[in-house]
Amino acid sequence: EVLLLDDGSTDKSSEIARAAAAKHPNLLIKIRRFPINRGKVALFNQVIPEIPNDSILFCSDVSAVLSPNTLKRANSYFNNPKVGAFCSKVQLQE
């Protein structure tokens, strides 16, 4: 399940995300649009308590460019019961 949070964007982010999600009907993608920009932390404080405890939470930003297999690679670490968090390397591009 993918949950995309739109924090009061003024462009067409939600519409673009809905169109992209429609191309992948086999995936469960939920898009929640918040009309007023309150900041990432405020959204996390509201939404994270609603997420089941046995979920793996992956946070990113629309400006991040991710490899297509990012989630698959990150998920592999959680096969180890000693792993409770994972952070990838961030490489900035010019």
mmCIF file of N, CA and C in Angstrom:
data_model
loop_
_atom_site.group_PDB
_atom_site.id
_atom_site.type_symbol
_atom_site.label_atom_id
_atom_site.label_comp_id
_atom_site.label_asym_id
_atom_site.label_seq_id
_atom_site.Cartn_x
_atom_site.Cartn_y
_atom_site.Cartn_z
ATOM 1 N N GLU A 1 0.852 -1.180 0.000
ATOM 2 C CA GLU A 1 0.000 0.000 0.000
ATOM 3 C C GLU A 1 0.893 1.235 0.000
ATOM 4 N N VAL A 2 0.556 2.168 -0.841
ATOM 5 C CA VAL A 2 1.282 3.429 -0.921
ATOM 6 C C VAL A 2 0.335 4.543 -0.496
ATOM 7 N N LEU A 3 0.793 5.372 0.398
ATOM 8 C CA LEU A 3 0.024 6.532 0.833
ATOM 9 C C LEU A 3 0.809 7.776 0.459
ATOM 10 N N LEU A 4 0.250 8.561 -0.427
ATOM 11 C CA LEU A 4 0.884 9.799 -0.860
ATOM 12 C C LEU A 4 0.170 10.957 -0.195
ATOM 13 N N LEU A 5 0.928 11.807 0.468
ATOM 14 C CA LEU A 5 0.355 12.969 1.146
ATOM 15 C C LEU A 5 0.703 14.221 0.365
ATOM 16 N N ASP A 6 -0.299 14.980 0.013
ATOM 17 C CA ASP A 6 -0.121 16.240 -0.708
ATOM 18 C C ASP A 6 -0.373 17.361 0.297
ATOM 19 N N ASP A 7 0.691 18.042 0.666
ATOM 20 C CA ASP A 7 0.635 19.070 1.709
ATOM 21 C C ASP A 7 0.355 20.448 1.116
ATOM 22 N N GLY A 8 -0.851 20.634 0.602
ATOM 23 C CA GLY A 8 -1.263 21.946 0.113
ATOM 24 C C GLY A 8 -0.513 22.426 -1.104
ATOM 25 N N SER A 9 -0.142 21.490 -1.992
ATOM 26 C CA SER A 9 0.580 21.923 -3.191
ATOM 27 C C SER A 9 -0.306 22.859 -4.012
ATOM 28 N N THR A 10 0.339 23.750 -4.735
ATOM 29 C CA THR A 10 -0.398 24.702 -5.569
ATOM 30 C C THR A 10 -0.291 24.343 -7.048
ATOM 31 N N ASP A 11 0.392 23.250 -7.334
ATOM 32 C CA ASP A 11 0.461 22.786 -8.718
ATOM 33 C C ASP A 11 -0.537 21.639 -8.892
ATOM 34 N N LYS A 12 -0.328 20.797 -9.839
ATOM 35 C CA LYS A 12 -1.264 19.698 -10.093
ATOM 36 C C LYS A 12 -0.713 18.367 -9.595
ATOM 37 N N SER A 13 0.021 18.386 -8.483
ATOM 38 C CA SER A 13 0.652 17.174 -7.963
ATOM 39 C C SER A 13 -0.347 16.052 -7.723
ATOM 40 N N SER A 14 -1.449 16.344 -7.061
ATOM 41 C CA SER A 14 -2.439 15.300 -6.768
ATOM 42 C C SER A 14 -3.030 14.712 -8.044
ATOM 43 N N GLU A 15 -3.336 15.561 -9.009
ATOM 44 C CA GLU A 15 -3.910 15.082 -10.263
ATOM 45 C C GLU A 15 -2.906 14.215 -11.016
ATOM 46 N N ILE A 16 -1.653 14.626 -11.027
ATOM 47 C CA ILE A 16 -0.599 13.858 -11.696
ATOM 48 C C ILE A 16 -0.429 12.511 -10.999
ATOM 49 N N ALA A 17 -0.443 12.515 -9.667
ATOM 50 C CA ALA A 17 -0.298 11.277 -8.905
ATOM 51 C C ALA A 17 -1.482 10.344 -9.163
ATOM 52 N N ARG A 18 -2.689 10.897 -9.223
ATOM 53 C CA ARG A 18 -3.867 10.060 -9.494
ATOM 54 C C ARG A 18 -3.777 9.431 -10.885
ATOM 55 N N ALA A 19 -3.319 10.184 -11.855
ATOM 56 C CA ALA A 19 -3.173 9.653 -13.213
ATOM 57 C C ALA A 19 -2.111 8.550 -13.244
ATOM 58 N N ALA A 20 -1.017 8.752 -12.530
ATOM 59 C CA ALA A 20 0.038 7.727 -12.468
ATOM 60 C C ALA A 20 -0.469 6.484 -11.754
ATOM 61 N N ALA A 21 -1.221 6.660 -10.672
ATOM 62 C CA ALA A 21 -1.758 5.527 -9.919
ATOM 63 C C ALA A 21 -2.742 4.731 -10.777
ATOM 64 N N ALA A 22 -3.497 5.414 -11.605
ATOM 65 C CA ALA A 22 -4.471 4.737 -12.465
ATOM 66 C C ALA A 22 -3.789 3.793 -13.455
ATOM 67 N N LYS A 23 -2.540 4.062 -13.774
ATOM 68 C CA LYS A 23 -1.780 3.202 -14.690
ATOM 69 C C LYS A 23 -1.305 1.919 -14.008
ATOM 70 N N HIS A 24 -1.461 1.851 -12.682
ATOM 71 C CA HIS A 24 -1.005 0.686 -11.913
ATOM 72 C C HIS A 24 -2.133 0.193 -11.009
ATOM 73 N N PRO A 25 -3.215 -0.314 -11.609
ATOM 74 C CA PRO A 25 -4.374 -0.716 -10.810
ATOM 75 C C PRO A 25 -4.099 -1.892 -9.873
ATOM 76 N N ASN A 26 -3.009 -2.615 -10.089
ATOM 77 C CA ASN A 26 -2.670 -3.732 -9.219
ATOM 78 C C ASN A 26 -2.049 -3.266 -7.901
ATOM 79 N N LEU A 27 -1.689 -1.998 -7.802
ATOM 80 C CA LEU A 27 -1.127 -1.449 -6.577
ATOM 81 C C LEU A 27 -2.203 -0.697 -5.806
ATOM 82 N N LEU A 28 -2.133 -0.785 -4.500
ATOM 83 C CA LEU A 28 -3.058 -0.024 -3.656
ATOM 84 C C LEU A 28 -2.394 1.317 -3.346
ATOM 85 N N ILE A 29 -2.828 2.352 -4.018
ATOM 86 C CA ILE A 29 -2.254 3.683 -3.857
ATOM 87 C C ILE A 29 -3.348 4.628 -3.379
ATOM 88 N N LYS A 30 -3.128 5.214 -2.208
ATOM 89 C CA LYS A 30 -4.067 6.192 -1.654
ATOM 90 C C LYS A 30 -3.408 7.568 -1.709
ATOM 91 N N ILE A 31 -4.172 8.542 -2.116
ATOM 92 C CA ILE A 31 -3.667 9.911 -2.181
ATOM 93 C C ILE A 31 -4.538 10.769 -1.276
ATOM 94 N N ARG A 32 -3.897 11.402 -0.310
ATOM 95 C CA ARG A 32 -4.626 12.290 0.600
ATOM 96 C C ARG A 32 -4.117 13.705 0.379
ATOM 97 N N ARG A 33 -5.031 14.560 -0.012
ATOM 98 C CA ARG A 33 -4.693 15.961 -0.260
ATOM 99 C C ARG A 33 -5.141 16.798 0.917
ATOM 100 N N PHE A 34 -4.207 17.559 1.458
ATOM 101 C CA PHE A 34 -4.496 18.505 2.529
ATOM 102 C C PHE A 34 -4.432 19.891 1.903
ATOM 103 N N PRO A 35 -5.534 20.647 1.916
ATOM 104 C CA PRO A 35 -5.605 21.903 1.161
ATOM 105 C C PRO A 35 -4.677 23.001 1.677
ATOM 106 N N ILE A 36 -4.308 22.936 2.949
ATOM 107 C CA ILE A 36 -3.446 23.977 3.520
ATOM 108 C C ILE A 36 -2.084 23.384 3.837
ATOM 109 N N ASN A 37 -1.019 24.037 3.377
ATOM 110 C CA ASN A 37 0.337 23.589 3.657
ATOM 111 C C ASN A 37 0.644 23.810 5.128
ATOM 112 N N ARG A 38 0.840 22.702 5.854
ATOM 113 C CA ARG A 38 1.163 22.781 7.283
ATOM 114 C C ARG A 38 2.557 22.264 7.574
ATOM 115 N N GLY A 39 3.205 21.700 6.574
ATOM 116 C CA GLY A 39 4.542 21.159 6.768
ATOM 117 C C GLY A 39 4.516 19.655 6.975
ATOM 118 N N LYS A 40 5.618 19.047 6.590
ATOM 119 C CA LYS A 40 5.748 17.598 6.627
ATOM 120 C C LYS A 40 5.535 17.023 8.027
ATOM 121 N N VAL A 41 6.121 17.665 9.038
ATOM 122 C CA VAL A 41 6.017 17.143 10.404
ATOM 123 C C VAL A 41 4.570 17.138 10.882
ATOM 124 N N ALA A 42 3.809 18.181 10.574
ATOM 125 C CA ALA A 42 2.401 18.235 10.980
ATOM 126 C C ALA A 42 1.614 17.097 10.332
ATOM 127 N N LEU A 43 1.878 16.824 9.058
ATOM 128 C CA LEU A 43 1.188 15.716 8.392
ATOM 129 C C LEU A 43 1.589 14.385 8.999
ATOM 130 N N PHE A 44 2.874 14.212 9.258
ATOM 131 C CA PHE A 44 3.335 12.967 9.881
ATOM 132 C C PHE A 44 2.664 12.771 11.235
ATOM 133 N N ASN A 45 2.586 13.828 12.029
ATOM 134 C CA ASN A 45 1.952 13.723 13.348
ATOM 135 C C ASN A 45 0.486 13.322 13.234
ATOM 136 N N GLN A 46 -0.176 13.737 12.174
ATOM 137 C CA GLN A 46 -1.577 13.394 11.974
ATOM 138 C C GLN A 46 -1.744 11.990 11.406
ATOM 139 N N VAL A 47 -0.932 11.630 10.447
ATOM 140 C CA VAL A 47 -1.159 10.409 9.677
ATOM 141 C C VAL A 47 -0.481 9.175 10.267
ATOM 142 N N ILE A 48 0.712 9.303 10.797
ATOM 143 C CA ILE A 48 1.446 8.130 11.275
ATOM 144 C C ILE A 48 0.685 7.348 12.345
ATOM 145 N N PRO A 49 -0.001 7.988 13.287
ATOM 146 C CA PRO A 49 -0.764 7.184 14.258
ATOM 147 C C PRO A 49 -1.860 6.325 13.623
ATOM 148 N N GLU A 50 -2.281 6.638 12.417
ATOM 149 C CA GLU A 50 -3.324 5.878 11.729
ATOM 150 C C GLU A 50 -2.765 4.646 11.007
ATOM 151 N N ILE A 51 -1.447 4.553 10.881
ATOM 152 C CA ILE A 51 -0.808 3.470 10.130
ATOM 153 C C ILE A 51 -0.655 2.255 11.041
ATOM 154 N N PRO A 52 -1.042 1.059 10.564
ATOM 155 C CA PRO A 52 -0.915 -0.148 11.395
ATOM 156 C C PRO A 52 0.532 -0.369 11.877
ATOM 157 N N ASN A 53 0.654 -0.895 13.087
ATOM 158 C CA ASN A 53 1.974 -1.085 13.698
ATOM 159 C C ASN A 53 2.870 -2.051 12.945
ATOM 160 N N ASP A 54 2.292 -2.976 12.188
ATOM 161 C CA ASP A 54 3.120 -3.944 11.478
ATOM 162 C C ASP A 54 3.525 -3.461 10.083
ATOM 163 N N SER A 55 3.306 -2.189 9.802
ATOM 164 C CA SER A 55 3.662 -1.607 8.509
ATOM 165 C C SER A 55 5.113 -1.147 8.510
ATOM 166 N N ILE A 56 5.655 -1.064 7.320
ATOM 167 C CA ILE A 56 6.966 -0.449 7.124
ATOM 168 C C ILE A 56 6.695 0.923 6.533
ATOM 169 N N LEU A 57 7.182 1.939 7.200
ATOM 170 C CA LEU A 57 6.933 3.318 6.776
ATOM 171 C C LEU A 57 8.140 3.821 5.990
ATOM 172 N N PHE A 58 7.895 4.263 4.772
ATOM 173 C CA PHE A 58 8.942 4.807 3.904
ATOM 174 C C PHE A 58 8.573 6.252 3.617
ATOM 175 N N CYS A 59 9.446 7.165 3.967
ATOM 176 C CA CYS A 59 9.187 8.594 3.741
ATOM 177 C C CYS A 59 10.152 9.122 2.696
ATOM 178 N N SER A 60 9.620 9.891 1.792
ATOM 179 C CA SER A 60 10.440 10.526 0.774
ATOM 180 C C SER A 60 9.812 11.864 0.440
ATOM 181 N N ASP A 61 10.364 12.530 -0.521
ATOM 182 C CA ASP A 61 9.874 13.825 -0.950
ATOM 183 C C ASP A 61 9.773 13.803 -2.460
ATOM 184 N N VAL A 62 8.860 14.552 -2.997
ATOM 185 C CA VAL A 62 8.661 14.557 -4.443
ATOM 186 C C VAL A 62 9.925 14.999 -5.197
ATOM 187 N N SER A 63 10.779 15.769 -4.562
ATOM 188 C CA SER A 63 11.999 16.230 -5.226
ATOM 189 C C SER A 63 13.077 15.156 -5.274
ATOM 190 N N ALA A 64 12.893 14.053 -4.550
ATOM 191 C CA ALA A 64 13.881 12.973 -4.547
ATOM 192 C C ALA A 64 13.729 12.125 -5.804
ATOM 193 N N VAL A 65 14.851 11.779 -6.403
ATOM 194 C CA VAL A 65 14.862 10.879 -7.545
ATOM 195 C C VAL A 65 15.299 9.517 -7.009
ATOM 196 N N LEU A 66 14.400 8.542 -7.084
ATOM 197 C CA LEU A 66 14.661 7.229 -6.516
ATOM 198 C C LEU A 66 14.882 6.202 -7.620
ATOM 199 N N SER A 67 15.722 5.220 -7.345
ATOM 200 C CA SER A 67 15.878 4.099 -8.266
ATOM 201 C C SER A 67 14.572 3.320 -8.299
ATOM 202 N N PRO A 68 14.236 2.712 -9.425
ATOM 203 C CA PRO A 68 12.981 1.966 -9.509
ATOM 204 C C PRO A 68 12.856 0.839 -8.474
ATOM 205 N N ASN A 69 13.984 0.306 -8.027
ATOM 206 C CA ASN A 69 13.936 -0.808 -7.083
ATOM 207 C C ASN A 69 14.204 -0.375 -5.639
ATOM 208 N N THR A 70 14.061 0.888 -5.329
ATOM 209 C CA THR A 70 14.368 1.401 -3.993
ATOM 210 C C THR A 70 13.582 0.688 -2.904
ATOM 211 N N LEU A 71 12.274 0.586 -3.058
ATOM 212 C CA LEU A 71 11.453 -0.038 -2.016
ATOM 213 C C LEU A 71 11.764 -1.525 -1.874
ATOM 214 N N LYS A 72 11.999 -2.189 -2.983
ATOM 215 C CA LYS A 72 12.334 -3.610 -2.929
ATOM 216 C C LYS A 72 13.649 -3.812 -2.178
ATOM 217 N N ARG A 73 14.645 -2.998 -2.483
ATOM 218 C CA ARG A 73 15.930 -3.114 -1.796
ATOM 219 C C ARG A 73 15.804 -2.773 -0.319
ATOM 220 N N ALA A 74 15.057 -1.727 0.010
ATOM 221 C CA ALA A 74 14.885 -1.343 1.412
ATOM 222 C C ALA A 74 14.132 -2.434 2.166
ATOM 223 N N ASN A 75 13.124 -3.004 1.543
ATOM 224 C CA ASN A 75 12.328 -4.036 2.192
ATOM 225 C C ASN A 75 13.166 -5.256 2.570
ATOM 226 N N SER A 76 14.187 -5.556 1.779
ATOM 227 C CA SER A 76 15.004 -6.741 2.064
ATOM 228 C C SER A 76 15.676 -6.672 3.432
ATOM 229 N N TYR A 77 15.959 -5.484 3.921
ATOM 230 C CA TYR A 77 16.586 -5.342 5.234
ATOM 231 C C TYR A 77 15.643 -5.751 6.356
ATOM 232 N N PHE A 78 14.347 -5.637 6.138
ATOM 233 C CA PHE A 78 13.376 -5.919 7.187
ATOM 234 C C PHE A 78 13.077 -7.407 7.342
ATOM 235 N N ASN A 79 13.744 -8.250 6.543
ATOM 236 C CA ASN A 79 13.659 -9.694 6.766
ATOM 237 C C ASN A 79 14.427 -10.083 8.020
ATOM 238 N N ASN A 80 15.288 -9.208 8.485
ATOM 239 C CA ASN A 80 16.064 -9.432 9.699
ATOM 240 C C ASN A 80 15.297 -8.817 10.867
ATOM 241 N N PRO A 81 14.861 -9.613 11.856
ATOM 242 C CA PRO A 81 14.061 -9.069 12.966
ATOM 243 C C PRO A 81 14.816 -8.063 13.836
ATOM 244 N N LYS A 82 16.129 -7.968 13.678
ATOM 245 C CA LYS A 82 16.910 -7.007 14.458
ATOM 246 C C LYS A 82 16.897 -5.614 13.828
ATOM 247 N N VAL A 83 16.391 -5.524 12.591
ATOM 248 C CA VAL A 83 16.361 -4.242 11.883
ATOM 249 C C VAL A 83 15.043 -3.540 12.184
ATOM 250 N N GLY A 84 15.152 -2.304 12.679
ATOM 251 C CA GLY A 84 13.961 -1.515 12.968
ATOM 252 C C GLY A 84 13.907 -0.232 12.171
ATOM 253 N N ALA A 85 15.024 0.117 11.523
ATOM 254 C CA ALA A 85 15.071 1.349 10.730
ATOM 255 C C ALA A 85 16.088 1.170 9.615
ATOM 256 N N PHE A 86 15.874 1.906 8.566
ATOM 257 C CA PHE A 86 16.754 1.850 7.405
ATOM 258 C C PHE A 86 16.834 3.246 6.824
ATOM 259 N N CYS A 87 18.024 3.669 6.460
ATOM 260 C CA CYS A 87 18.199 4.980 5.829
ATOM 261 C C CYS A 87 19.128 4.805 4.645
ATOM 262 N N SER A 88 18.687 5.258 3.505
ATOM 263 C CA SER A 88 19.525 5.138 2.320
ATOM 264 C C SER A 88 20.496 6.301 2.236
ATOM 265 N N LYS A 89 21.459 6.144 1.359
ATOM 266 C CA LYS A 89 22.434 7.191 1.120
ATOM 267 C C LYS A 89 21.814 8.241 0.195
ATOM 268 N N VAL A 90 21.982 9.477 0.523
ATOM 269 C CA VAL A 90 21.488 10.568 -0.306
ATOM 270 C C VAL A 90 22.650 11.155 -1.078
ATOM 271 N N GLN A 91 22.480 11.248 -2.382
ATOM 272 C CA GLN A 91 23.522 11.815 -3.228
ATOM 273 C C GLN A 91 22.907 12.985 -4.003
ATOM 274 N N LEU A 92 23.419 14.163 -3.777
ATOM 275 C CA LEU A 92 22.881 15.349 -4.442
ATOM 276 C C LEU A 92 23.447 15.489 -5.836
ATOM 277 N N GLN A 93 22.587 15.904 -6.748
ATOM 278 C CA GLN A 93 23.010 16.139 -8.125
ATOM 279 C C GLN A 93 22.925 17.607 -8.436
ATOM 280 N N GLU A 94 23.776 18.057 -9.316
ATOM 281 C CA GLU A 94 23.742 19.463 -9.725
ATOM 282 C C GLU A 94 22.777 19.670 -10.854
#
